[in-house]
Coordinates of C-alpha atoms in Angstrom, one line a residue:
M18 CA -32.0 -29.0 -2.7
L19 CA -33.0 -28.3 -5.8
I20 CA -37.0 -27.3 -5.7
Q21 CA -38.7 -27.4 -9.1
W22 CA -42.4 -27.6 -8.7
Y23 CA -44.6 -25.4 -11.2
P24 CA -47.9 -26.6 -12.0
G25 CA -49.6 -25.1 -15.6
H26 CA -52.5 -23.7 -12.8
M27 CA -49.6 -21.7 -11.4
A28 CA -48.5 -20.5 -14.6
K29 CA -51.8 -19.4 -15.4
A30 CA -53.2 -17.6 -12.4
K31 CA -50.0 -15.5 -12.4
R32 CA -51.1 -14.1 -16.1
V33 CA -54.8 -13.7 -14.8
I34 CA -53.0 -12.0 -11.4
G35 CA -51.2 -9.2 -13.1
E36 CA -54.4 -8.5 -15.6
Q37 CA -57.0 -8.3 -12.3
M38 CA -54.3 -5.7 -10.2
K39 CA -55.6 -3.1 -12.7
V40 CA -58.7 -3.2 -10.5
I41 CA -57.4 -3.3 -7.4
D42 CA -57.2 -1.2 -4.8
V43 CA -55.5 -2.6 -1.9
V44 CA -52.6 -5.1 -1.8
V45 CA -52.1 -7.7 0.7
E46 CA -49.5 -9.8 0.8
L47 CA -49.5 -13.1 2.8
R48 CA -46.6 -14.5 4.0
D49 CA -46.0 -17.3 6.7
A50 CA -45.0 -15.6 10.3
R51 CA -42.3 -18.6 10.4
I52 CA -40.4 -17.9 7.4
P53 CA -41.0 -14.0 6.5
L54 CA -38.2 -14.4 4.3
A55 CA -38.4 -17.9 2.5
S56 CA -42.2 -17.4 2.2
E57 CA -41.4 -14.4 0.0
N58 CA -42.5 -15.0 -3.8
P59 CA -40.3 -13.2 -6.4
L60 CA -42.9 -13.5 -8.8
L61 CA -45.4 -12.1 -6.9
Q62 CA -42.2 -9.2 -6.0
E63 CA -42.7 -8.7 -9.2
L64 CA -46.5 -8.3 -10.4
I65 CA -46.6 -5.6 -6.7
Q66 CA -43.6 -3.4 -7.9
N67 CA -45.2 -2.9 -11.4
K68 CA -47.7 -1.4 -9.4
P69 CA -46.0 0.5 -7.4
H70 CA -48.9 3.7 -6.8
K71 CA -51.3 0.6 -5.0
P72 CA -51.4 0.1 -1.3
R73 CA -50.0 -2.8 0.2
I74 CA -50.0 -4.6 3.1
L75 CA -47.7 -7.6 4.6
A76 CA -49.9 -9.9 6.6
L77 CA -47.7 -12.4 8.6
N78 CA -50.4 -14.9 9.2
K79 CA -50.0 -18.5 11.4
A80 CA -48.5 -15.8 13.9
D81 CA -50.6 -18.2 16.3
L82 CA -47.7 -20.9 15.2
A83 CA -44.9 -18.7 15.3
D84 CA -42.5 -17.4 18.1
P85 CA -44.1 -14.0 19.5
Q86 CA -41.0 -12.6 20.0
A87 CA -39.6 -13.0 16.2
S88 CA -42.8 -12.0 15.2
R89 CA -42.9 -8.8 17.2
A90 CA -39.2 -8.5 15.9
W91 CA -40.3 -9.2 12.1
A92 CA -43.5 -7.3 12.4
D93 CA -40.5 -3.6 13.0
Y94 CA -37.8 -4.6 11.2
F95 CA -40.7 -4.6 8.1
R96 CA -42.1 -1.3 9.7
A97 CA -38.8 -0.3 9.9
Q98 CA -39.5 -0.2 5.7
G99 CA -42.3 1.6 5.7
V100 CA -44.4 -1.7 4.5
R101 CA -47.7 -1.1 6.4
T102 CA -47.4 -5.4 8.5
V103 CA -49.9 -6.9 9.7
L104 CA -49.6 -10.5 12.1
L105 CA -52.3 -12.6 12.4
D106 CA -54.1 -15.3 13.1
S107 CA -56.4 -15.7 10.2
K108 CA -58.6 -18.3 12.3
A109 CA -59.5 -16.0 14.5
K110 CA -61.9 -13.1 14.4
A111 CA -59.4 -10.6 15.8
G112 CA -57.5 -11.2 12.6
R113 CA -60.3 -10.9 10.1
K114 CA -61.4 -7.1 12.1
L115 CA -57.7 -6.7 12.0
L116 CA -57.4 -6.9 8.4
I117 CA -60.3 -4.8 7.5
R118 CA -59.6 -2.0 9.5
E119 CA -56.0 -2.0 7.6
V120 CA -57.6 -2.3 4.3
L121 CA -60.1 0.2 4.7
A122 CA -57.5 2.4 5.7
A123 CA -55.0 1.8 2.7
G124 CA -57.8 2.6 0.9
Q125 CA -58.5 5.9 2.1
P126 CA -56.9 8.0 0.2
M127 CA -58.0 6.9 -2.8
L128 CA -62.1 6.8 -1.8
E129 CA -61.3 10.6 -0.6
R130 CA -59.7 11.2 -4.2
W131 CA -63.1 9.7 -5.7
R132 CA -65.5 11.7 -3.8
R133 CA -63.4 15.3 -4.2
R134 CA -64.3 14.5 -8.0
G135 CA -68.0 13.8 -7.4
L136 CA -68.0 10.1 -8.1
R137 CA -69.5 7.8 -6.6
T138 CA -68.3 5.8 -4.1
R139 CA -67.9 2.0 -4.2
S140 CA -66.5 -1.3 -2.4
V141 CA -62.3 -0.9 -1.6
R142 CA -61.2 -4.0 -4.6
T143 CA -58.4 -6.0 -2.5
I144 CA -56.7 -9.2 -3.7
I145 CA -54.6 -11.3 -1.1
L146 CA -51.5 -12.8 -2.9
G147 CA -49.6 -15.7 -1.7
I148 CA -47.4 -19.3 -2.1
P149 CA -49.6 -22.0 -1.6
N150 CA -51.1 -23.2 2.0
V151 CA -50.3 -19.9 3.7
G152 CA -53.4 -19.9 4.9
K153 CA -55.2 -17.7 2.1
S154 CA -58.3 -19.8 1.9
T155 CA -58.9 -20.1 5.6
L156 CA -58.4 -16.7 5.8
I157 CA -60.6 -15.5 3.1
N158 CA -63.4 -18.2 4.7
T159 CA -62.9 -15.5 7.8
L160 CA -63.4 -12.5 5.8
A161 CA -66.2 -13.3 4.4
K162 CA -67.8 -15.0 7.6
S163 CA -68.6 -18.4 5.6
Y164 CA -66.9 -20.7 4.0
I165 CA -66.4 -19.3 0.4
A166 CA -62.9 -20.8 -0.7
H167 CA -61.7 -24.1 -0.4
T168 CA -59.5 -25.0 2.2
A169 CA -56.8 -28.2 2.7
D170 CA -53.2 -28.9 4.2
R171 CA -51.9 -30.0 0.8
P172 CA -50.8 -26.8 -0.9
G173 CA -52.5 -26.2 -4.7
K174 CA -55.8 -26.6 -4.0
T175 CA -57.1 -23.5 -5.0
R176 CA -57.3 -22.9 -9.3
G177 CA -59.3 -20.4 -9.9
Q178 CA -60.6 -16.5 -9.5
Q179 CA -63.0 -15.7 -7.2
W180 CA -64.4 -12.3 -6.0
V181 CA -65.9 -12.1 -2.3
R182 CA -68.3 -9.6 -1.7
L183 CA -67.8 -8.5 1.9
A184 CA -70.3 -7.0 3.9
D185 CA -67.8 -4.2 5.3
G186 CA -67.2 -2.1 2.2
L187 CA -64.8 -4.6 0.8
E188 CA -64.3 -6.7 -2.4
L189 CA -61.5 -9.3 -2.3
M190 CA -60.8 -11.7 -5.4
D191 CA -59.1 -14.5 -4.4
T192 CA -56.7 -16.5 -6.2
P193 CA -54.7 -20.0 -5.6
G194 CA -51.3 -19.6 -4.2
V195 CA -48.2 -19.4 -6.6
L196 CA -44.9 -20.7 -6.2
W197 CA -42.1 -19.7 -8.5
P198 CA -40.7 -21.8 -11.0
K199 CA -37.3 -23.0 -9.4
I200 CA -36.3 -22.6 -5.7
E201 CA -32.7 -22.2 -5.9
D202 CA -32.1 -21.2 -2.5
P203 CA -31.4 -24.4 -0.4
A204 CA -32.6 -23.1 3.4
A205 CA -35.6 -21.3 1.9
A206 CA -36.6 -24.6 0.4
R207 CA -36.1 -26.6 3.1
K208 CA -38.0 -23.7 5.3
L209 CA -41.1 -24.4 3.0
A210 CA -40.8 -27.9 2.7
A211 CA -41.0 -27.9 6.8
T212 CA -44.1 -25.8 6.9
G213 CA -46.1 -27.8 4.3
A214 CA -45.6 -25.2 1.4
I215 CA -44.1 -27.7 -1.0
L216 CA -46.0 -31.1 -1.2
D217 CA -44.7 -34.2 0.1
E218 CA -43.3 -36.0 -2.4
V219 CA -41.1 -33.7 -4.1
F220 CA -38.5 -32.6 -1.6
D221 CA -35.8 -35.1 0.9
A222 CA -38.0 -36.0 3.5
E223 CA -34.6 -36.9 5.6
E224 CA -32.9 -33.9 4.9
V225 CA -35.6 -31.3 5.7
V226 CA -36.1 -33.0 9.2
R227 CA -32.5 -33.1 9.7
E228 CA -32.3 -29.8 9.3
L229 CA -35.5 -28.6 11.4
L230 CA -34.4 -30.8 13.9
G231 CA -30.9 -29.3 14.3
Y232 CA -32.6 -25.9 14.7
L233 CA -35.0 -27.1 17.3
A234 CA -32.5 -28.7 19.3
L235 CA -30.3 -25.2 19.1
R236 CA -33.0 -22.8 19.8
Y237 CA -36.2 -24.8 20.8
G238 CA -34.6 -27.3 22.8
E239 CA -36.7 -27.4 25.8
N240 CA -40.1 -27.9 23.4
L241 CA -38.1 -30.6 21.6
A242 CA -37.3 -32.4 24.9
A243 CA -41.1 -31.4 26.1
R244 CA -43.0 -33.3 23.7
Y245 CA -40.7 -36.3 22.8
D246 CA -39.6 -36.9 26.5
L247 CA -36.0 -36.7 25.8
T248 CA -33.0 -36.5 28.1
A249 CA -30.6 -33.7 27.8
E250 CA -28.3 -36.3 26.4
Q251 CA -30.4 -37.6 24.0
R252 CA -31.7 -33.3 22.9
A253 CA -28.2 -32.7 22.5
A254 CA -27.2 -35.4 19.8
D255 CA -27.0 -35.0 15.7
P256 CA -30.1 -34.7 14.3
D257 CA -29.9 -38.3 13.1
A258 CA -29.5 -39.6 16.6
V259 CA -32.2 -37.6 18.0
L260 CA -34.2 -38.4 15.4
A261 CA -33.6 -42.3 16.5
A262 CA -34.2 -41.2 19.3
I263 CA -37.8 -39.9 19.0
A264 CA -38.9 -43.7 17.1
Q265 CA -38.1 -45.6 20.0
R266 CA -39.5 -42.9 22.5
R267 CA -42.8 -43.0 20.1
G268 CA -42.9 -46.6 19.3
A269 CA -42.0 -45.9 15.4
L270 CA -40.2 -49.1 15.2
L271 CA -40.4 -52.0 12.5
P272 CA -39.9 -56.0 13.6
G273 CA -37.3 -56.4 15.8
G274 CA -37.5 -53.3 17.2
V275 CA -36.1 -51.2 14.7
A276 CA -36.5 -47.7 14.5
D277 CA -39.0 -47.0 11.5
L278 CA -37.1 -43.3 11.2
D279 CA -39.9 -42.8 7.9
K280 CA -42.1 -42.8 10.2
A281 CA -40.8 -40.4 12.8
R282 CA -40.1 -37.8 10.1
R283 CA -43.7 -37.6 9.4
L284 CA -44.4 -37.5 12.7
V285 CA -42.0 -34.4 13.6
L286 CA -43.3 -32.7 10.8
N287 CA -47.2 -33.1 11.7
D288 CA -45.9 -32.1 15.3
F289 CA -44.0 -28.9 13.9
R290 CA -46.6 -28.2 11.4
S291 CA -49.3 -28.0 13.9
G292 CA -48.0 -26.3 16.8
R293 CA -47.7 -29.0 19.0
L294 CA -43.7 -28.4 19.1
G295 CA -44.4 -25.1 20.3
R296 CA -44.3 -21.7 18.8
V297 CA -41.3 -21.6 16.7
T298 CA -39.8 -19.6 13.8
L299 CA -37.6 -20.8 11.8
E300 CA -35.8 -17.4 10.8
L301 CA -34.8 -14.1 12.3
P302 CA -34.7 -10.8 11.0
P303 CA -31.3 -10.0 9.0
E304 CA -30.1 -8.2 11.3
E305 CA -29.8 -10.9 13.7
T306 CA -27.8 -14.1 14.4
E307 CA -29.8 -16.5 11.7
V308 CA -29.1 -19.9 13.2
A309 CA -30.9 -21.7 10.5
D310 CA -29.1 -20.7 7.5
E311 CA -26.0 -21.8 9.7

């Protein structure tokens, strides 16, 4: 599945972010804890790598929706590479305290240099970068303790840049989520679509849900069976048959009792994205067996 989706405001955002990086002290890269590799944006990596001296924090957001064991493995994986990594539920107050503590710690060497030079200490300036719908605006609202940044369930809602002053010695710049122009990795595209990072109108739901159901049946079969009251035989069937069974169980039917597969696909996607299918992670660290791509 090849997805090309690069609205004009995203191209502009990339240019603006590149300019603003000059005044940023600490970079926070936000990814989805359910898909830590698929939600990595090569364009953002380019911006970050162009400023190698700037401290970087990798925040794996929506950890409350991800498999806890997998999240711990991912955190260990990134930390082993020397990347300061935190697991976040952006809606929780604990996430706010954790991230602020990490940003201030990362910015402390810069503040010390300022003090040694006799310069007036200012707030640590940080920027949160991420792809659309990874929870960036919700996190900024939590950090600011008020609803400043617009939030929505659909990707691509934040269009401009704004500075948010925090009471904890931080200044934070909000930016739109940026997807890269062309997503050529089919597996990554399906994961991004499943989590809601890509507009539903631009991907093949049949392909995405078939892949998702196959993965869930293999790794989270009990979750799938419990949510849709499936028998062991139904759970072990091929994804198309599983979808038909879900349609029957949930009354997603057309006249004559025919399964409404489009409605069933929307149901499965909504249940996965909201966590009603349990805490699920779609990819594992490289050293582990990643059945999602098989």
